[in-house]
PDB file of C-alpha atoms in Angstrom:
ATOM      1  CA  UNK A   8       0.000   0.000   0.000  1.00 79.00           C
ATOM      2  CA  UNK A   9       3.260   2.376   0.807  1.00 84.00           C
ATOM      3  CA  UNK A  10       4.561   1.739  -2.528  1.00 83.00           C
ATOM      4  CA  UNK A  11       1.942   2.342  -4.277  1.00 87.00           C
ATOM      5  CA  UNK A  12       1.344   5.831  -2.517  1.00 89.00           C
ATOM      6  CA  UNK A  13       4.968   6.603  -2.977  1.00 85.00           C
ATOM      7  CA  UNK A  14       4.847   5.735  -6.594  1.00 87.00           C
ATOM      8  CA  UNK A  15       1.640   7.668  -7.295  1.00 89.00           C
ATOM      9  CA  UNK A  16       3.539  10.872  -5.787  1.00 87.00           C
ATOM     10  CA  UNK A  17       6.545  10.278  -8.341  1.00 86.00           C
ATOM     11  CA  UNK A  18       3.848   9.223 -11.605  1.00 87.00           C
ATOM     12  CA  UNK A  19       2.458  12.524 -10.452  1.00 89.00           C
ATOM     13  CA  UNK A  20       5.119  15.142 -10.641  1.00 89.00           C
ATOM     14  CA  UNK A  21       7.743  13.699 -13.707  1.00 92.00           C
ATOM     15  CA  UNK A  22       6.686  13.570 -17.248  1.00 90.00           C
ATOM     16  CA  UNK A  23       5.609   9.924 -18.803  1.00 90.00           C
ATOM     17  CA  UNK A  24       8.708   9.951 -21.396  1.00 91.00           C
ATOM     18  CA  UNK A  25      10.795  10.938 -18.859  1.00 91.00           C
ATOM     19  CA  UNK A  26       9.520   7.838 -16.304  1.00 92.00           C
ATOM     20  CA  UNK A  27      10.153   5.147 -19.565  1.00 93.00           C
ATOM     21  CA  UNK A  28      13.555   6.690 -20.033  1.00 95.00           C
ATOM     22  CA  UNK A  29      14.446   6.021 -16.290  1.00 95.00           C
ATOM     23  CA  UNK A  30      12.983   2.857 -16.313  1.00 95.00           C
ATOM     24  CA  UNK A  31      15.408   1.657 -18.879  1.00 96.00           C
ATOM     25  CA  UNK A  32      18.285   2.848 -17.453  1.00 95.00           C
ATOM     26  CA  UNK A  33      17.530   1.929 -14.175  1.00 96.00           C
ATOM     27  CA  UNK A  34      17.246  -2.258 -15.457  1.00 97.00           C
ATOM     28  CA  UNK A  35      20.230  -1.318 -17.297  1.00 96.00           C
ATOM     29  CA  UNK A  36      22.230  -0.188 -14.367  1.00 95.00           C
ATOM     30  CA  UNK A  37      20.853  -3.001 -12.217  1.00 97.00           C
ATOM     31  CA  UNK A  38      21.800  -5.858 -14.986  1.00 96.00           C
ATOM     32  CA  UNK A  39      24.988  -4.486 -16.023  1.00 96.00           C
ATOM     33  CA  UNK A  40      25.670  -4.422 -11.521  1.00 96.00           C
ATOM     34  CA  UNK A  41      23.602  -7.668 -11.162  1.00 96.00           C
ATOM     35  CA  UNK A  42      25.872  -9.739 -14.044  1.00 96.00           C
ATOM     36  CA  UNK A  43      28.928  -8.091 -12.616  1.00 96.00           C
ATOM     37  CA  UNK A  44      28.104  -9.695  -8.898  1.00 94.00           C
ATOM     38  CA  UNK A  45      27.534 -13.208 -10.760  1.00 94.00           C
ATOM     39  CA  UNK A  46      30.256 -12.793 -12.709  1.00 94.00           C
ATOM     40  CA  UNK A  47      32.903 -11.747 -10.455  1.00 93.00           C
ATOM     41  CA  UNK A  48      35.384 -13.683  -8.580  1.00 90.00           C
ATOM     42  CA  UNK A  49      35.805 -10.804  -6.129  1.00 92.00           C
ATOM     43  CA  UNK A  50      34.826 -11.389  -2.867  1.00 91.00           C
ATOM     44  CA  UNK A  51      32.066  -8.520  -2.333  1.00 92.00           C
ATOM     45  CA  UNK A  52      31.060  -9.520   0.889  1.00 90.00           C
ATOM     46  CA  UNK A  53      33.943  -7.333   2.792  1.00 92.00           C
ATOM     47  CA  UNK A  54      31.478  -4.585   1.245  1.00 92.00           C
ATOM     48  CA  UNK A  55      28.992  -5.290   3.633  1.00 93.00           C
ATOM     49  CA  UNK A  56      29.754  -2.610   6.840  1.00 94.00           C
ATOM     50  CA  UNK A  57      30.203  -0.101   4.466  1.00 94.00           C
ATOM     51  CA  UNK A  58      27.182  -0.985   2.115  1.00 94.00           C
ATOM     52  CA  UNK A  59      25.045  -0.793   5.799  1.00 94.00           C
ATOM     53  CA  UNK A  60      26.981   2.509   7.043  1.00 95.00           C
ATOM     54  CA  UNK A  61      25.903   4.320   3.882  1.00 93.00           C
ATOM     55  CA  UNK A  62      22.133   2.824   3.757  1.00 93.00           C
ATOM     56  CA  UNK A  63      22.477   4.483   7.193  1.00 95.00           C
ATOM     57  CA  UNK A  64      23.588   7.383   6.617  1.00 91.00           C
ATOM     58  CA  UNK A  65      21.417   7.863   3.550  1.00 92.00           C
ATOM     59  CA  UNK A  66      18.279   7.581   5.599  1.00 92.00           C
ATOM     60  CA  UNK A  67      19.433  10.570   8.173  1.00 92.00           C
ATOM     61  CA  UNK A  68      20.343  12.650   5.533  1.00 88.00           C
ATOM     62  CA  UNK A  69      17.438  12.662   3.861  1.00 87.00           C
ATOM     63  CA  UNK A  70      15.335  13.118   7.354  1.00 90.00           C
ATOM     64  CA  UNK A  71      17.719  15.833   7.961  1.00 89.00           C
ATOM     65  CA  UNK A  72      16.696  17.033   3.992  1.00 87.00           C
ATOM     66  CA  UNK A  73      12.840  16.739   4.930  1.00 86.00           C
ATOM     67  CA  UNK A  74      13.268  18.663   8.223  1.00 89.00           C
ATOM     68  CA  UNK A  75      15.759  21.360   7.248  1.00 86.00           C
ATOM     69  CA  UNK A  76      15.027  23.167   4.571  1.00 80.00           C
ATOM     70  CA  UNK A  77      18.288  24.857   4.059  1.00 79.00           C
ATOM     71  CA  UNK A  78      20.031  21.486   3.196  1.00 77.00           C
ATOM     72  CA  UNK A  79      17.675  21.011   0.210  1.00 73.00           C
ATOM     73  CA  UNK A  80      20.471  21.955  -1.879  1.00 78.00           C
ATOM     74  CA  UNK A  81      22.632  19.185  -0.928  1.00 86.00           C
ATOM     75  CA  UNK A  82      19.449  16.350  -2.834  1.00 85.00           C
ATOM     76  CA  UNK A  83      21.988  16.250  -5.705  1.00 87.00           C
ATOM     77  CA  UNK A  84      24.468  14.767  -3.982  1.00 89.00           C
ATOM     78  CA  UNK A  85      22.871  12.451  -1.641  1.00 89.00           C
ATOM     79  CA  UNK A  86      21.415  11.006  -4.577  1.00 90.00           C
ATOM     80  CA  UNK A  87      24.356  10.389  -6.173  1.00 92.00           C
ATOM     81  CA  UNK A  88      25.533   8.378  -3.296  1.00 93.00           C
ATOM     82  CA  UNK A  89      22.244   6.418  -2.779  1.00 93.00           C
ATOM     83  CA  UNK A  90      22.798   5.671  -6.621  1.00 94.00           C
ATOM     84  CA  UNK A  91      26.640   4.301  -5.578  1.00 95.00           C
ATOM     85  CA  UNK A  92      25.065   2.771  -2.732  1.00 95.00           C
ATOM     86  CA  UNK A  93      22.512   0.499  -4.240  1.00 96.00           C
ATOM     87  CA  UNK A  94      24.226  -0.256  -7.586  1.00 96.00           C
ATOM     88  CA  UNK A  95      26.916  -1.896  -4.793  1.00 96.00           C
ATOM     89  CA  UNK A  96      24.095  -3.617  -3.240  1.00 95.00           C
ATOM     90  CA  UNK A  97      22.716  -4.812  -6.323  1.00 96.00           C
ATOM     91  CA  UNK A  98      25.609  -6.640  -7.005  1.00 96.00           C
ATOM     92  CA  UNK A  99      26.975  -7.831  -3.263  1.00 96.00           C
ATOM     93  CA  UNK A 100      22.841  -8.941  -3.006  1.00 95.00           C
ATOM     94  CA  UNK A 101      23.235 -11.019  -6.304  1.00 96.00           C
ATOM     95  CA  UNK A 102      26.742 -12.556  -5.371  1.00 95.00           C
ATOM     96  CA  UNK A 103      24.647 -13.258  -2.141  1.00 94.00           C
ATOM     97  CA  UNK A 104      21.762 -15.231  -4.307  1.00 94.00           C
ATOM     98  CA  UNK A 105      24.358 -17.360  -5.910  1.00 93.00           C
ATOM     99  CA  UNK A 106      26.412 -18.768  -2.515  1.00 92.00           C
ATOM    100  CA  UNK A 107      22.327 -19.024  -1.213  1.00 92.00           C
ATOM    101  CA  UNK A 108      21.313 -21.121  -4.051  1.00 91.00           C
ATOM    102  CA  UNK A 109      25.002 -23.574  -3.739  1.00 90.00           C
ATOM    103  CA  UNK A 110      24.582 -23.407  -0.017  1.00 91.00           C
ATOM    104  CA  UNK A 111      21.242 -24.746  -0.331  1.00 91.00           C
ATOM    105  CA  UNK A 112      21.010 -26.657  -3.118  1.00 88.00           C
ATOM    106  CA  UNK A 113      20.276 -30.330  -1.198  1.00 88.00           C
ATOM    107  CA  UNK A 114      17.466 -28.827   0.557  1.00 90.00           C
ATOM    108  CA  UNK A 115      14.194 -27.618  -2.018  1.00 90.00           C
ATOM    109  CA  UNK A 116      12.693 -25.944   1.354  1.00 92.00           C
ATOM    110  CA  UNK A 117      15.413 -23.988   2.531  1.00 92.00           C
ATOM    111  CA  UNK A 118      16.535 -23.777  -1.081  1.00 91.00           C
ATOM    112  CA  UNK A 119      13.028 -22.238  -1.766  1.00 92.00           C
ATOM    113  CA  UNK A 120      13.067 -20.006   1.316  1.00 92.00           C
ATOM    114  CA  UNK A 121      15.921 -18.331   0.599  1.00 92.00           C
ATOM    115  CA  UNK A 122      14.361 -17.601  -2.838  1.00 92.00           C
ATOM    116  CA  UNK A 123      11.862 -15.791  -1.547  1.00 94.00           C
ATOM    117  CA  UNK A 124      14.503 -14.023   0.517  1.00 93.00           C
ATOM    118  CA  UNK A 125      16.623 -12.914  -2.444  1.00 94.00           C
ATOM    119  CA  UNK A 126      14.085 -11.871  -4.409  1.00 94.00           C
ATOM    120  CA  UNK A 127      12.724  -9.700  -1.527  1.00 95.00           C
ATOM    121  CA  UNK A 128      16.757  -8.274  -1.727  1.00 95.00           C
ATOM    122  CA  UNK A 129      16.678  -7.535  -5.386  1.00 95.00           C
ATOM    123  CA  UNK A 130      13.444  -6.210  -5.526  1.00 95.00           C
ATOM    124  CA  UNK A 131      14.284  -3.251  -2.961  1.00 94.00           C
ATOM    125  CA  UNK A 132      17.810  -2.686  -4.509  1.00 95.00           C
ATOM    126  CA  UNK A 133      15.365  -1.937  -8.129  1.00 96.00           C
ATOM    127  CA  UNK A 134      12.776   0.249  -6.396  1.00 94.00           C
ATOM    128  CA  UNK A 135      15.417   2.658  -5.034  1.00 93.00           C
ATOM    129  CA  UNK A 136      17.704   2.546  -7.458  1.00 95.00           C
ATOM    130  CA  UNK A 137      14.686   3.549  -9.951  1.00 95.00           C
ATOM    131  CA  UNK A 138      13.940   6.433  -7.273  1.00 92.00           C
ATOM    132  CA  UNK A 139      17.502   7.797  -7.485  1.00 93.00           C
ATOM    133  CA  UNK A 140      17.725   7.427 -11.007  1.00 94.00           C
ATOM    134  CA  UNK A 141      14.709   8.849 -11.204  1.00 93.00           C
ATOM    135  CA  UNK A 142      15.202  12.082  -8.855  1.00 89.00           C
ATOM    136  CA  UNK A 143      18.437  12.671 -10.147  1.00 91.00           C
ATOM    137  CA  UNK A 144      17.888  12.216 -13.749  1.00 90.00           C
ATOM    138  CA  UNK A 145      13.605  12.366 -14.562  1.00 86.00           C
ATOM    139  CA  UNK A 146      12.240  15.597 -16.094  1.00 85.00           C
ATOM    140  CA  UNK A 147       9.593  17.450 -14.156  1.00 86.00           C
ATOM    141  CA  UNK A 148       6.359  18.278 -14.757  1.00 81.00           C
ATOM    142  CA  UNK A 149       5.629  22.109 -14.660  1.00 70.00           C
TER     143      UNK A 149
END
């Protein structure tokens, strides 16, 4: 019900082209991140503290945004970080998925659990991503 508020608000202020344009980019951004963390023989699970510092700090910054209106001018910015921040997570979340899936490949319940799980993981990591793509990038209505 809180999504669907949230996205009414955005369908309402930024122009229809401008919405399909974002759109696009953002499932290119989260691929292009998402086939890098399957891909990868890095270990991105040292990421992790940092990856929760920032989501962290991203959520008092923007309370400190909504309640003081003189830091407005610093949205900009704390998108581009949330945009960092989640493209990370996209692909330390589907790195995740893939040592869930060989962890629990001999057990269909756990295996199907932790399905639900990741999905759950990648599904946030595209919502926000599309809302800082989106507020950083979308065209207005006027």
């Amino acid at each position: 019900m809180i999504n669907r508020i949230v996205f009414y608000g955005y369908f309402l202020n930024f122009d229809k082209p401008s919405l399909i344009l974002v759109f696009a980019g953002t499932a290119l951004y989260f691929g292009g991140m998402a086939a890098f963390g399957y891909l990868t023989r890095m270990d991105l699970s040292r990421m992790r503290p940092v990856l929760l510092g920032g989501l962290i700090f991203m959520i008092i910054a923007n309370l400190l945004m909504l309640l003081i209106p003189g830091l407005r001018a610093m949205d900009q910015a704390a998108c581009t970080v949330g945009l960092i921040i989640f493209l990370a997570c996209t692909a330390y979340d589907t790195q995740k998925v893939r040592a869930l899936y060989q962890y629990y490949s001999g057990d269909p319940e756990m295996l199907r659990k932790a399905s639900i799980y990741s999905a759950l993981q990648l599904y946030l990591d595209f919502i926000n991503l599309f809302l800082y793509v989106l507020r950083l990038f979308g065209k207005r209505k006027n």
